[in-house]
Amino acid sequence: MYTWDELERSIVNCGRCMLCKKRIQAVPGKGNHSSQIMLVAEAPGKQEDLQGIPFVGPAGKVLDILLTSAGLNRKDVYITNIVKCHPPGNRDPLPEEQETCMQYLRAETTLLHPPIIVCLGRIAAQKLISPNFKISREHGMWTHRKGYWMTAVYHPSAILRDPAKLEEAKQDFQSIISKVREIEESKYPL
Ligand code: URA
């Protein structure tokens, strides 16, 4: 069992897969260590590789729009990725890279123990919810698994490529807020 500091140190020094050879730096998760909401995307992009912080590039601006639309900001959530190092050329992380890095996501999940896990995009949803997950058909739907409420929304980069997806993603973020309320109300029934 890690502490947050030990986990961050392990990620920053990780050499468990080939992604470490080409990265500038690994990108540990960041945010509120008491949050009810863990957002999980696929892998750091170029800007994230430079700065060592998740979602600081163009996709991060879209993520901020989505958070703001739901009355949230970065201090309210914890943001991480399935793999912690930037895949060269921005390719999708390979299944074996994802599997090797899962130990860190498992440790983050154990430390945070969030009631809600939100997958940002297809890759995270296929890894965490179902291998056949279809993001265009199943975004915004909820499943309850191993004590976690899980959903997926469009990846902010997909919204950058197709801004018509923004409204649907905002609605999905509203449903995250509804889920937070539902969980609170179930803890303290009238
Ligand atoms: N895209 C991702 O999937 N993760 C980041 O941290 C940034 C961009």
PDB file of C-alpha atoms and ligand atoms in Angstrom:
ATOM      1  CA  MET A   1       0.000   0.000   0.000  1.00  0.00           C
ATOM      2  CA  TYR A   2       1.415   3.357  -1.092  1.00  0.00           C
ATOM      3  CA  THR A   3       1.040   6.825   0.380  1.00  0.00           C
ATOM      4  CA  TRP A   4       0.254   9.536  -2.208  1.00  0.00           C
ATOM      5  CA  ASP A   5       3.894  10.703  -2.077  1.00  0.00           C
ATOM      6  CA  GLU A   6       5.275   7.184  -2.555  1.00  0.00           C
ATOM      7  CA  LEU A   7       2.907   6.587  -5.443  1.00  0.00           C
ATOM      8  CA  GLU A   8       3.937   9.835  -7.160  1.00  0.00           C
ATOM      9  CA  ARG A   9       7.615   8.955  -6.724  1.00  0.00           C
ATOM     10  CA  SER A  10       7.091   5.468  -8.189  1.00  0.00           C
ATOM     11  CA  ILE A  11       5.291   6.895 -11.221  1.00  0.00           C
ATOM     12  CA  VAL A  12       7.877   9.617 -11.846  1.00  0.00           C
ATOM     13  CA  ASN A  13      10.717   7.043 -11.689  1.00  0.00           C
ATOM     14  CA  CYS A  14       8.882   4.229 -13.492  1.00  0.00           C
ATOM     15  CA  GLY A  15      10.761   2.162 -16.071  1.00  0.00           C
ATOM     16  CA  ARG A  16       8.322  -0.737 -16.406  1.00  0.00           C
ATOM     17  CA  CYS A  17       7.511  -0.309 -20.093  1.00  0.00           C
ATOM     18  CA  MET A  18       9.031   1.136 -23.273  1.00  0.00           C
ATOM     19  CA  LEU A  19       7.120   4.427 -22.919  1.00  0.00           C
ATOM     20  CA  CYS A  20       9.738   5.536 -20.367  1.00  0.00           C
ATOM     21  CA  LYS A  21      12.401   5.642 -23.116  1.00  0.00           C
ATOM     22  CA  LYS A  22      10.741   8.406 -25.132  1.00  0.00           C
ATOM     23  CA  ARG A  23       8.958  10.416 -22.458  1.00  0.00           C
ATOM     24  CA  ILE A  24      10.195  13.760 -21.166  1.00  0.00           C
ATOM     25  CA  GLN A  25       8.497  13.057 -17.859  1.00  0.00           C
ATOM     26  CA  ALA A  26       5.808  10.812 -16.431  1.00  0.00           C
ATOM     27  CA  VAL A  27       2.499  12.447 -15.497  1.00  0.00           C
ATOM     28  CA  PRO A  28       1.017  11.337 -12.164  1.00  0.00           C
ATOM     29  CA  GLY A  29      -2.640  12.046 -11.426  1.00  0.00           C
ATOM     30  CA  LYS A  30      -3.466  15.421  -9.899  1.00  0.00           C
ATOM     31  CA  GLY A  31      -6.298  16.993  -7.948  1.00  0.00           C
ATOM     32  CA  ASN A  32      -8.305  16.743  -4.780  1.00  0.00           C
ATOM     33  CA  HIS A  33      -7.311  13.708  -2.692  1.00  0.00           C
ATOM     34  CA  SER A  34     -10.735  13.769  -1.006  1.00  0.00           C
ATOM     35  CA  SER A  35     -12.770  14.129  -4.182  1.00  0.00           C
ATOM     36  CA  GLN A  36     -15.839  12.024  -4.859  1.00  0.00           C
ATOM     37  CA  ILE A  37     -15.033  12.098  -8.592  1.00  0.00           C
ATOM     38  CA  MET A  38     -12.061  10.480 -10.323  1.00  0.00           C
ATOM     39  CA  LEU A  39     -11.696  11.371 -14.018  1.00  0.00           C
ATOM     40  CA  VAL A  40      -9.621   8.865 -16.018  1.00  0.00           C
ATOM     41  CA  ALA A  41      -8.378   9.580 -19.546  1.00  0.00           C
ATOM     42  CA  GLU A  42      -6.060   7.528 -21.733  1.00  0.00           C
ATOM     43  CA  ALA A  43      -2.548   8.972 -21.742  1.00  0.00           C
ATOM     44  CA  PRO A  44      -0.716  12.290 -21.413  1.00  0.00           C
ATOM     45  CA  GLY A  45      -0.392  14.382 -24.573  1.00  0.00           C
ATOM     46  CA  LYS A  46       2.595  16.428 -25.726  1.00  0.00           C
ATOM     47  CA  GLN A  47       1.990  19.400 -23.411  1.00  0.00           C
ATOM     48  CA  GLU A  48       1.416  17.099 -20.457  1.00  0.00           C
ATOM     49  CA  ASP A  49       4.727  15.341 -21.243  1.00  0.00           C
ATOM     50  CA  LEU A  50       6.454  18.737 -21.148  1.00  0.00           C
ATOM     51  CA  GLN A  51       4.814  19.949 -17.939  1.00  0.00           C
ATOM     52  CA  GLY A  52       4.204  16.717 -15.990  1.00  0.00           C
ATOM     53  CA  ILE A  53       0.568  17.668 -15.244  1.00  0.00           C
ATOM     54  CA  PRO A  54      -2.582  16.089 -16.753  1.00  0.00           C
ATOM     55  CA  PHE A  55      -4.747  18.102 -19.172  1.00  0.00           C
ATOM     56  CA  VAL A  56      -2.668  21.266 -19.487  1.00  0.00           C
ATOM     57  CA  GLY A  57      -2.844  21.290 -23.319  1.00  0.00           C
ATOM     58  CA  PRO A  58      -5.721  22.193 -25.658  1.00  0.00           C
ATOM     59  CA  ALA A  59      -7.894  19.286 -24.451  1.00  0.00           C
ATOM     60  CA  GLY A  60      -7.526  20.686 -20.924  1.00  0.00           C
ATOM     61  CA  LYS A  61      -9.312  23.890 -22.006  1.00  0.00           C
ATOM     62  CA  VAL A  62     -12.281  21.796 -23.134  1.00  0.00           C
ATOM     63  CA  LEU A  63     -12.183  19.825 -19.880  1.00  0.00           C
ATOM     64  CA  ASP A  64     -12.331  23.124 -17.957  1.00  0.00           C
ATOM     65  CA  ILE A  65     -15.402  24.174 -19.987  1.00  0.00           C
ATOM     66  CA  LEU A  66     -17.110  20.896 -19.085  1.00  0.00           C
ATOM     67  CA  LEU A  67     -16.191  21.169 -15.404  1.00  0.00           C
ATOM     68  CA  THR A  68     -17.383  24.782 -15.240  1.00  0.00           C
ATOM     69  CA  SER A  69     -20.670  23.876 -16.950  1.00  0.00           C
ATOM     70  CA  ALA A  70     -21.318  21.474 -14.053  1.00  0.00           C
ATOM     71  CA  GLY A  71     -20.297  24.029 -11.392  1.00  0.00           C
ATOM     72  CA  LEU A  72     -16.977  22.250 -10.790  1.00  0.00           C
ATOM     73  CA  ASN A  73     -13.334  23.161 -11.125  1.00  0.00           C
ATOM     74  CA  ARG A  74     -10.038  21.275 -11.014  1.00  0.00           C
ATOM     75  CA  LYS A  75      -9.867  21.504  -7.216  1.00  0.00           C
ATOM     76  CA  ASP A  76     -13.110  19.530  -6.952  1.00  0.00           C
ATOM     77  CA  VAL A  77     -11.944  16.462  -8.882  1.00  0.00           C
ATOM     78  CA  TYR A  78      -9.002  14.093  -9.232  1.00  0.00           C
ATOM     79  CA  ILE A  79      -7.704  13.679 -12.800  1.00  0.00           C
ATOM     80  CA  THR A  80      -5.507  10.855 -14.042  1.00  0.00           C
ATOM     81  CA  ASN A  81      -4.764   8.621 -17.028  1.00  0.00           C
ATOM     82  CA  ILE A  82      -4.656   4.877 -17.717  1.00  0.00           C
ATOM     83  CA  VAL A  83      -0.993   5.199 -18.756  1.00  0.00           C
ATOM     84  CA  LYS A  84       1.183   7.846 -17.141  1.00  0.00           C
ATOM     85  CA  CYS A  85       3.628   8.430 -20.024  1.00  0.00           C
ATOM     86  CA  HIS A  86       3.060  10.100 -23.398  1.00  0.00           C
ATOM     87  CA  PRO A  87       2.914   7.527 -26.223  1.00  0.00           C
ATOM     88  CA  PRO A  88       5.202   8.665 -29.083  1.00  0.00           C
ATOM     89  CA  GLY A  89       3.365  10.373 -31.930  1.00  0.00           C
ATOM     90  CA  ASN A  90       0.262  10.534 -29.724  1.00  0.00           C
ATOM     91  CA  ARG A  91      -0.684   6.969 -30.665  1.00  0.00           C
ATOM     92  CA  ASP A  92      -3.141   4.995 -28.546  1.00  0.00           C
ATOM     93  CA  PRO A  93      -1.467   3.262 -25.596  1.00  0.00           C
ATOM     94  CA  LEU A  94      -0.954  -0.443 -26.392  1.00  0.00           C
ATOM     95  CA  PRO A  95      -2.926  -3.028 -24.382  1.00  0.00           C
ATOM     96  CA  GLU A  96       0.269  -4.250 -22.680  1.00  0.00           C
ATOM     97  CA  GLU A  97       1.294  -0.676 -21.775  1.00  0.00           C
ATOM     98  CA  GLN A  98      -2.167  -0.129 -20.294  1.00  0.00           C
ATOM     99  CA  GLU A  99      -1.990  -3.361 -18.318  1.00  0.00           C
ATOM    100  CA  THR A 100       1.533  -2.627 -17.007  1.00  0.00           C
ATOM    101  CA  CYS A 101       0.432   0.835 -15.831  1.00  0.00           C
ATOM    102  CA  MET A 102      -2.832  -0.361 -14.232  1.00  0.00           C
ATOM    103  CA  GLN A 103      -1.043  -0.991 -10.931  1.00  0.00           C
ATOM    104  CA  TYR A 104      -0.769   2.792 -10.528  1.00  0.00           C
ATOM    105  CA  LEU A 105      -4.431   3.406 -11.328  1.00  0.00           C
ATOM    106  CA  ARG A 106      -5.361   0.650  -8.863  1.00  0.00           C
ATOM    107  CA  ALA A 107      -3.240   2.350  -6.209  1.00  0.00           C
ATOM    108  CA  GLU A 108      -4.833   5.747  -6.971  1.00  0.00           C
ATOM    109  CA  THR A 109      -8.284   4.167  -6.715  1.00  0.00           C
ATOM    110  CA  THR A 110      -7.418   2.531  -3.380  1.00  0.00           C
ATOM    111  CA  LEU A 111      -6.071   5.793  -1.943  1.00  0.00           C
ATOM    112  CA  LEU A 112      -8.923   7.997  -3.213  1.00  0.00           C
ATOM    113  CA  HIS A 113     -11.725   5.430  -3.016  1.00  0.00           C
ATOM    114  CA  PRO A 114     -14.053   7.660  -5.045  1.00  0.00           C
ATOM    115  CA  PRO A 115     -17.732   6.734  -5.256  1.00  0.00           C
ATOM    116  CA  ILE A 116     -17.692   7.927  -8.897  1.00  0.00           C
ATOM    117  CA  ILE A 117     -15.260   7.076 -11.721  1.00  0.00           C
ATOM    118  CA  VAL A 118     -15.674   8.944 -15.017  1.00  0.00           C
ATOM    119  CA  CYS A 119     -13.874   7.636 -18.102  1.00  0.00           C
ATOM    120  CA  LEU A 120     -12.848  10.375 -20.514  1.00  0.00           C
ATOM    121  CA  GLY A 121     -13.135   8.709 -23.912  1.00  0.00           C
ATOM    122  CA  ARG A 122     -13.238   5.275 -25.495  1.00  0.00           C
ATOM    123  CA  ILE A 123      -9.845   3.932 -24.422  1.00  0.00           C
ATOM    124  CA  ALA A 124     -10.462   4.453 -20.712  1.00  0.00           C
ATOM    125  CA  ALA A 125     -14.046   3.198 -21.010  1.00  0.00           C
ATOM    126  CA  GLN A 126     -12.932   0.033 -22.812  1.00  0.00           C
ATOM    127  CA  LYS A 127     -10.278  -0.622 -20.177  1.00  0.00           C
ATOM    128  CA  LEU A 128     -12.407   0.145 -17.108  1.00  0.00           C
ATOM    129  CA  ILE A 129     -16.055  -0.501 -18.057  1.00  0.00           C
ATOM    130  CA  SER A 130     -16.225  -2.984 -20.934  1.00  0.00           C
ATOM    131  CA  PRO A 131     -13.886  -4.009 -23.792  1.00  0.00           C
ATOM    132  CA  ASN A 132     -16.748  -3.498 -26.267  1.00  0.00           C
ATOM    133  CA  PHE A 133     -17.754  -0.069 -24.966  1.00  0.00           C
ATOM    134  CA  LYS A 134     -19.144   2.155 -27.768  1.00  0.00           C
ATOM    135  CA  ILE A 135     -18.602   5.744 -26.686  1.00  0.00           C
ATOM    136  CA  SER A 136     -21.047   7.278 -29.210  1.00  0.00           C
ATOM    137  CA  ARG A 137     -23.849   4.983 -28.018  1.00  0.00           C
ATOM    138  CA  GLU A 138     -23.066   4.471 -24.333  1.00  0.00           C
ATOM    139  CA  HIS A 139     -21.658   7.799 -23.102  1.00  0.00           C
ATOM    140  CA  GLY A 140     -23.576   9.144 -20.115  1.00  0.00           C
ATOM    141  CA  MET A 141     -24.855   5.692 -19.069  1.00  0.00           C
ATOM    142  CA  TRP A 142     -24.082   4.447 -15.541  1.00  0.00           C
ATOM    143  CA  THR A 143     -22.955   1.074 -14.251  1.00  0.00           C
ATOM    144  CA  HIS A 144     -22.277   0.080 -10.652  1.00  0.00           C
ATOM    145  CA  ARG A 145     -19.262  -2.206 -10.326  1.00  0.00           C
ATOM    146  CA  LYS A 146     -17.263  -3.323  -7.274  1.00  0.00           C
ATOM    147  CA  GLY A 147     -18.673  -0.458  -5.223  1.00  0.00           C
ATOM    148  CA  TYR A 148     -17.979   2.274  -7.821  1.00  0.00           C
ATOM    149  CA  TRP A 149     -20.454   4.197  -9.961  1.00  0.00           C
ATOM    150  CA  MET A 150     -18.886   4.366 -13.424  1.00  0.00           C
ATOM    151  CA  THR A 151     -19.724   6.308 -16.567  1.00  0.00           C
ATOM    152  CA  ALA A 152     -17.951   7.584 -19.686  1.00  0.00           C
ATOM    153  CA  VAL A 153     -18.100  10.898 -21.517  1.00  0.00           C
ATOM    154  CA  TYR A 154     -16.554  12.009 -24.805  1.00  0.00           C
ATOM    155  CA  HIS A 155     -12.816  12.668 -24.580  1.00  0.00           C
ATOM    156  CA  PRO A 156     -12.145  16.444 -24.640  1.00  0.00           C
ATOM    157  CA  SER A 157      -9.936  15.912 -27.730  1.00  0.00           C
ATOM    158  CA  ALA A 158     -12.895  14.313 -29.544  1.00  0.00           C
ATOM    159  CA  ILE A 159     -14.880  17.467 -28.742  1.00  0.00           C
ATOM    160  CA  LEU A 160     -12.061  19.607 -30.167  1.00  0.00           C
ATOM    161  CA  ARG A 161     -12.291  17.596 -33.403  1.00  0.00           C
ATOM    162  CA  ASP A 162     -16.120  17.721 -33.426  1.00  0.00           C
ATOM    163  CA  PRO A 163     -17.537  20.636 -31.394  1.00  0.00           C
ATOM    164  CA  ALA A 164     -21.074  19.301 -31.974  1.00  0.00           C
ATOM    165  CA  LYS A 165     -20.300  16.805 -29.179  1.00  0.00           C
ATOM    166  CA  LEU A 166     -19.900  19.577 -26.584  1.00  0.00           C
ATOM    167  CA  GLU A 167     -23.591  19.827 -25.655  1.00  0.00           C
ATOM    168  CA  GLU A 168     -23.913  16.072 -25.097  1.00  0.00           C
ATOM    169  CA  ALA A 169     -20.782  16.099 -22.959  1.00  0.00           C
ATOM    170  CA  LYS A 170     -22.187  18.983 -20.864  1.00  0.00           C
ATOM    171  CA  GLN A 171     -25.357  16.943 -20.294  1.00  0.00           C
ATOM    172  CA  ASP A 172     -23.225  13.970 -19.237  1.00  0.00           C
ATOM    173  CA  PHE A 173     -21.397  16.202 -16.738  1.00  0.00           C
ATOM    174  CA  GLN A 174     -24.803  17.269 -15.363  1.00  0.00           C
ATOM    175  CA  SER A 175     -25.585  13.602 -14.804  1.00  0.00           C
ATOM    176  CA  ILE A 176     -22.347  13.313 -12.790  1.00  0.00           C
ATOM    177  CA  ILE A 177     -23.613  16.075 -10.493  1.00  0.00           C
ATOM    178  CA  SER A 178     -26.983  14.299 -10.204  1.00  0.00           C
ATOM    179  CA  LYS A 179     -25.134  11.111  -9.249  1.00  0.00           C
ATOM    180  CA  VAL A 180     -23.143  12.953  -6.541  1.00  0.00           C
ATOM    181  CA  ARG A 181     -26.461  14.242  -5.102  1.00  0.00           C
ATOM    182  CA  GLU A 182     -28.096  10.829  -5.349  1.00  0.00           C
ATOM    183  CA  ILE A 183     -25.190   9.269  -3.427  1.00  0.00           C
ATOM    184  CA  GLU A 184     -25.356  12.010  -0.768  1.00  0.00           C
ATOM    185  CA  GLU A 185     -29.121  11.577  -0.394  1.00  0.00           C
ATOM    186  CA  SER A 186     -28.822   7.808  -0.046  1.00  0.00           C
ATOM    187  CA  LYS A 187     -26.361   8.363   2.848  1.00  0.00           C
ATOM    188  CA  TYR A 188     -28.721  10.727   4.674  1.00  0.00           C
ATOM    189  CA  PRO A 189     -32.313   9.710   3.801  1.00  0.00           C
ATOM    190  CA  LEU A 190     -35.011  12.051   5.145  1.00  0.00           C
TER     191      LEU A 190
HETATM  192  N1  URA B   1      -5.310  13.653 -23.147  1.00  0.00           N
HETATM  193  C1  URA B   1      -5.372  12.640 -22.241  1.00  0.00           C
HETATM  194  O1  URA B   1      -5.937  11.576 -22.516  1.00  0.00           O
HETATM  195  N2  URA B   1      -4.813  12.848 -21.048  1.00  0.00           N
HETATM  196  C2  URA B   1      -4.209  13.984 -20.698  1.00  0.00           C
HETATM  197  O2  URA B   1      -3.730  14.077 -19.566  1.00  0.00           O
HETATM  198  C3  URA B   1      -4.174  15.013 -21.658  1.00  0.00           C
HETATM  199  C4  URA B   1      -4.723  14.826 -22.862  1.00  0.00           C
END
